[in-house]
CSV table of C-alpha atoms in Angstrom, one decimal:
chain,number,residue,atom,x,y,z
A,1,UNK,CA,24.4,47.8,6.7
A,2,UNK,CA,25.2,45.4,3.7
A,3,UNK,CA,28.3,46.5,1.8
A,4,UNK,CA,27.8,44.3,-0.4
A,5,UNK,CA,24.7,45.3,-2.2
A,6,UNK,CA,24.5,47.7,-5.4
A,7,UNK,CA,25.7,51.3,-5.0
A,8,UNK,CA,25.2,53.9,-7.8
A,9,UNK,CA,28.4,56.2,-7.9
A,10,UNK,CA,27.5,59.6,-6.0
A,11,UNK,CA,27.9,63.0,-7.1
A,12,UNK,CA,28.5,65.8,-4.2
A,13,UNK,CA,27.3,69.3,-5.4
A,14,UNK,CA,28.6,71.8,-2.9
A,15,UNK,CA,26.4,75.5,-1.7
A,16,UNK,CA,26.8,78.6,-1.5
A,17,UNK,CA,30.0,80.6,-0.1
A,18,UNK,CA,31.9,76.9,0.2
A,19,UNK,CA,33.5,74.7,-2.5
A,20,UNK,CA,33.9,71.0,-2.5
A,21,UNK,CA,36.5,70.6,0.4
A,22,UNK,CA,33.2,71.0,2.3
A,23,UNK,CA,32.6,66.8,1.9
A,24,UNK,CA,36.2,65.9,3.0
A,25,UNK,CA,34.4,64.6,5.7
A,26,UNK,CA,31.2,63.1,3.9
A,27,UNK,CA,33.4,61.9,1.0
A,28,UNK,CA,35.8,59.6,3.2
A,29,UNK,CA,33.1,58.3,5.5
A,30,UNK,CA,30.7,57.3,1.8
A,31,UNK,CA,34.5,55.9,0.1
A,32,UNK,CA,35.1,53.7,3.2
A,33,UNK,CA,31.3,51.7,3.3
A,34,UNK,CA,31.6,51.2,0.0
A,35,UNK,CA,30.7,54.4,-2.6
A,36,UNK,CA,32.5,55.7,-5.7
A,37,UNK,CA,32.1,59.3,-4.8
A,38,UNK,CA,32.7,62.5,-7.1
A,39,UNK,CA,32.5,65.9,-6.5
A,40,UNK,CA,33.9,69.6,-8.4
A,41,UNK,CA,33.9,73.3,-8.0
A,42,UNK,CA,31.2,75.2,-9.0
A,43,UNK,CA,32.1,78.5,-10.0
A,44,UNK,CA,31.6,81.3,-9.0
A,45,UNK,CA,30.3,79.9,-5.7
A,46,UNK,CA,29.0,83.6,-4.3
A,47,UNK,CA,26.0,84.1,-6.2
A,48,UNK,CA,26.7,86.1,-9.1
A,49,UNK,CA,25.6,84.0,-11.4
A,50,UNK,CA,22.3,81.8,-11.1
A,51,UNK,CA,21.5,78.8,-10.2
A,52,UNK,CA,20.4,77.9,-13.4
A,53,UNK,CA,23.8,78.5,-14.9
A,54,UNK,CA,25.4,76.7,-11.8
A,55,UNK,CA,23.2,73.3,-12.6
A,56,UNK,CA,24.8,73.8,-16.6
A,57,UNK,CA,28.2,73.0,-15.1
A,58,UNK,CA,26.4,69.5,-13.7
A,59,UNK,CA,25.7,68.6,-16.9
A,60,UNK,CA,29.0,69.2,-18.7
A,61,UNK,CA,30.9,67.6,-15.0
A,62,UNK,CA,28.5,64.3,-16.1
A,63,UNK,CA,29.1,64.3,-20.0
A,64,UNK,CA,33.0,64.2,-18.8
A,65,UNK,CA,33.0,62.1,-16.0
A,66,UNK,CA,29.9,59.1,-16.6
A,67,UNK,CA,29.1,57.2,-19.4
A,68,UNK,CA,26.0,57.9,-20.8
A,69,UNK,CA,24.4,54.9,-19.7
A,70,UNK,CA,25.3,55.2,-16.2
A,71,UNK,CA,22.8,55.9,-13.3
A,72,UNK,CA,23.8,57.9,-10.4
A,73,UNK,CA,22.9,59.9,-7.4
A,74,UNK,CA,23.2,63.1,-6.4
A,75,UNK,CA,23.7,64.8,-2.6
A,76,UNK,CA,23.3,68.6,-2.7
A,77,UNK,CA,24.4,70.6,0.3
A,78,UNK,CA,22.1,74.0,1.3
A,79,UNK,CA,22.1,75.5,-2.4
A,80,UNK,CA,23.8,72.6,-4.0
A,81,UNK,CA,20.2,71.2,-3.4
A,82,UNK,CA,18.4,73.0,-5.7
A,83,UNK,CA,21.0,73.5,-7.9
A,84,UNK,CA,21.2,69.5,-8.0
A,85,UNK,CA,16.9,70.0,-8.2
A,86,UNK,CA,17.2,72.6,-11.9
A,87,UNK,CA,19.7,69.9,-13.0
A,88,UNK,CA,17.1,66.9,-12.6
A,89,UNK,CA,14.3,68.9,-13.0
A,90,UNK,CA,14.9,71.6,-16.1
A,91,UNK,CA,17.9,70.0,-17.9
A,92,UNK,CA,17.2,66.3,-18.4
A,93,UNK,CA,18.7,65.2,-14.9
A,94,UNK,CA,15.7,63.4,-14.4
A,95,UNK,CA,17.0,60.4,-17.0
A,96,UNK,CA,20.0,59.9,-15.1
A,97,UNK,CA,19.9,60.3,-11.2
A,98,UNK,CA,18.2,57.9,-9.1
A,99,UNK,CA,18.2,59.2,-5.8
A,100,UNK,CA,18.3,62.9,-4.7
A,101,UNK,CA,19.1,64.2,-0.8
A,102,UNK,CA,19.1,67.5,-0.2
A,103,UNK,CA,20.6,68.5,3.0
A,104,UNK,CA,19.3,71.8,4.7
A,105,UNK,CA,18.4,73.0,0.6
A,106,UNK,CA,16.0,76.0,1.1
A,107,UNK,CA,13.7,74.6,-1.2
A,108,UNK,CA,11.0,77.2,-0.1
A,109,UNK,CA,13.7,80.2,0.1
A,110,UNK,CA,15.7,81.6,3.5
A,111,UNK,CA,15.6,85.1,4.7
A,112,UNK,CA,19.6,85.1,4.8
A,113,UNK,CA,19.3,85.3,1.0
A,114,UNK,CA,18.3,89.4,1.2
A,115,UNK,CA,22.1,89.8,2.6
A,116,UNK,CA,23.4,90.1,-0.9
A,117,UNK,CA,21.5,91.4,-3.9
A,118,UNK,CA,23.5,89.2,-6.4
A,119,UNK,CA,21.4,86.8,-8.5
A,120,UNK,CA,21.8,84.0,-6.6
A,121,UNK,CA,20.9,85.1,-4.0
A,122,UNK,CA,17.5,86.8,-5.3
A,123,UNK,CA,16.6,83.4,-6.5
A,124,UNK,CA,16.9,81.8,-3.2
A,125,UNK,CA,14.9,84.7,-1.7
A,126,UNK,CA,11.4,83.3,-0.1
A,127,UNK,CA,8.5,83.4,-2.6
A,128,UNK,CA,11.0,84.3,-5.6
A,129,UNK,CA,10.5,83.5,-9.3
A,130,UNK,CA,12.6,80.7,-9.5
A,131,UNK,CA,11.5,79.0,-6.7
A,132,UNK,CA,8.1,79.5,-7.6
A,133,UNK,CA,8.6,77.9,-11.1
A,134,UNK,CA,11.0,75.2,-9.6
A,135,UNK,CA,8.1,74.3,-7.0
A,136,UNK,CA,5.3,74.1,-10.0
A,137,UNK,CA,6.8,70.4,-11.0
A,138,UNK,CA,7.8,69.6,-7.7
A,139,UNK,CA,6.1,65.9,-8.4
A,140,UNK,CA,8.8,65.2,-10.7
A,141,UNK,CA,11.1,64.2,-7.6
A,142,UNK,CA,8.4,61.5,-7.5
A,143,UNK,CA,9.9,59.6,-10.3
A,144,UNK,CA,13.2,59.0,-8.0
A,145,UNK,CA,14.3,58.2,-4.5
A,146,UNK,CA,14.1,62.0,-2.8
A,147,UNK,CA,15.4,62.6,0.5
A,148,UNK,CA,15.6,65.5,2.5
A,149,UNK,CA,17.8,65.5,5.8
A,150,UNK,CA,17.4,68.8,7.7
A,151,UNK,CA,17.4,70.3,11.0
A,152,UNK,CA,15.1,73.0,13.2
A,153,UNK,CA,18.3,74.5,14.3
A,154,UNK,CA,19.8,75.3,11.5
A,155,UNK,CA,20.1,79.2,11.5
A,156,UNK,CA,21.4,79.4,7.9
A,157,UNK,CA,18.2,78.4,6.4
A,158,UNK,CA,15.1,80.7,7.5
A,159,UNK,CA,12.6,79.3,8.8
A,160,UNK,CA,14.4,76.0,8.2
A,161,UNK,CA,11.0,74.6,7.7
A,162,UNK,CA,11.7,75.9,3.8
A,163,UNK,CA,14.1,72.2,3.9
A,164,UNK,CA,10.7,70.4,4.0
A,165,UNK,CA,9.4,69.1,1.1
A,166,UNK,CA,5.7,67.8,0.1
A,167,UNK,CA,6.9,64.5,-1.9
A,168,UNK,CA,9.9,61.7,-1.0
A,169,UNK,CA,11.2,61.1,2.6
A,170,UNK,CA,12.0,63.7,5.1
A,171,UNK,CA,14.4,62.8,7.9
A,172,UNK,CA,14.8,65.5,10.5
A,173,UNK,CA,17.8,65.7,12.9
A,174,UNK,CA,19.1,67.5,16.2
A,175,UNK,CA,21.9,69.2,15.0
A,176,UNK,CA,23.1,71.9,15.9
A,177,UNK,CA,24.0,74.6,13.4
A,178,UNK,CA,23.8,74.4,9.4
A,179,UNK,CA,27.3,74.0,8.6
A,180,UNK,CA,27.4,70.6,11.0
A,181,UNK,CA,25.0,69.1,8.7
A,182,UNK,CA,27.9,68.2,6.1
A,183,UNK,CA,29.8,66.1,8.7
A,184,UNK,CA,28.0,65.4,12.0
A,185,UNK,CA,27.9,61.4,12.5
A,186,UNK,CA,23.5,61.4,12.2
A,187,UNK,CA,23.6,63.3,9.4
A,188,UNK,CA,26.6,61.1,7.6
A,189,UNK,CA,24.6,58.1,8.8
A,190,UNK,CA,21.0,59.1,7.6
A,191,UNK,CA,23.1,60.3,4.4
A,192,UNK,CA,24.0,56.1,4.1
A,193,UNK,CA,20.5,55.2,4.9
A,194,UNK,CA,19.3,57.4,2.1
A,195,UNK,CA,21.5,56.2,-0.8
A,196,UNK,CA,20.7,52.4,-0.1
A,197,UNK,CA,17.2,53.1,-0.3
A,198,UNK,CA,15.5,50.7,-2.5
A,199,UNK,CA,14.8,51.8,-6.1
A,200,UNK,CA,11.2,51.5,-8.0
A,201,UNK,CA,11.0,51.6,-11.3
């Protein structure tokens, strides 16, 4: 891999239940080829409030930490996907990031969402309102460099066939287990692959 070519800084957006010591791992291994990589807290992490209102704290984490001019990409982790996905798509993300990879997001909704009847979960529930809406303008991830990473065994995400996606690249691993999927060595290394993918304008 060449080191030496262009790297947009990377912002980490954490799921569901977890916080941003989830990346530790993915946030050393992205510093050490090369990466200026940021990541924060979203809060409340346990669904009580939506995902809408979690992808507000994206843009007020941006308006702090970028200049306004300055491209980036995003990687968002199981919710932190389509949390990262209402940022680009609903509150002007899409002028800003150039690459998007979702890692085991359930972009099409996961049956472990009907464990908890708080409102983040509802929205992640299969066939949901939001989803629905979020899915309408699903080409929009056409105007950047979308990838998602995800894995049959995931038991997190169900089916974890909701991680595929109808536009960008998909990249599907053997790994064993959802929470892997934020430090195994293929999924760090198609992470790499991903974020030095070649821009079009």
């Amino acid at each position: 891999m060449n080191n030496n070519c262009h790297r947009n800084p990377v912002l980490l957006i954490h799921g569901f239940l977890v916080d941003s010591r989830v990346f530790r791992r993915m946030s050393a291994y992205l510093t050490n080829l090369g990466w200026s990589v940021y990541s924060f807290n979203l809060v409340p992490n346990y669904g009580i409030v939506g995902i809408d209102e979690l992808a507000e704290q994206i843009v007020d984490y941006v308006d702090r930490t970028f200049h306004p001019e300055q491209r980036f990409d995003i990687v968002g982790l199981s919710m932190g996907g389509l949390v990262s996905r209402y940022y680009i798509q609903r509150l002007g993300g899409i002028n800003r990031v150039q690459r998007l990879i979702a890692i085991s997001s359930p972009h099409h909704g996961t049956w472990t969402a009907y464990i908890l009847w708080v409102k983040g979960c509802v929205q992640m529930r299969p066939k949901s309102d939001f989803l629905a809406s979020l899915n309408q303008d699903i080409s929009m991830l056409e105007q950047l460099n979308f990838t998602s990473i995800w894995t049959p065994w995931d038991f997190m995400i169900v089916p974890a066939s909701s991680s595929q996606m109808p536009v960008g690249k998909e990249v599907k691993l053997p790994i064993f287990a959802h929470a892997n999927m934020a430090r195994h060595p293929l999924s760090l290394k198609a992470l790499a692959e991903a974020l030095t993918a070649p821009i079009t304008d």
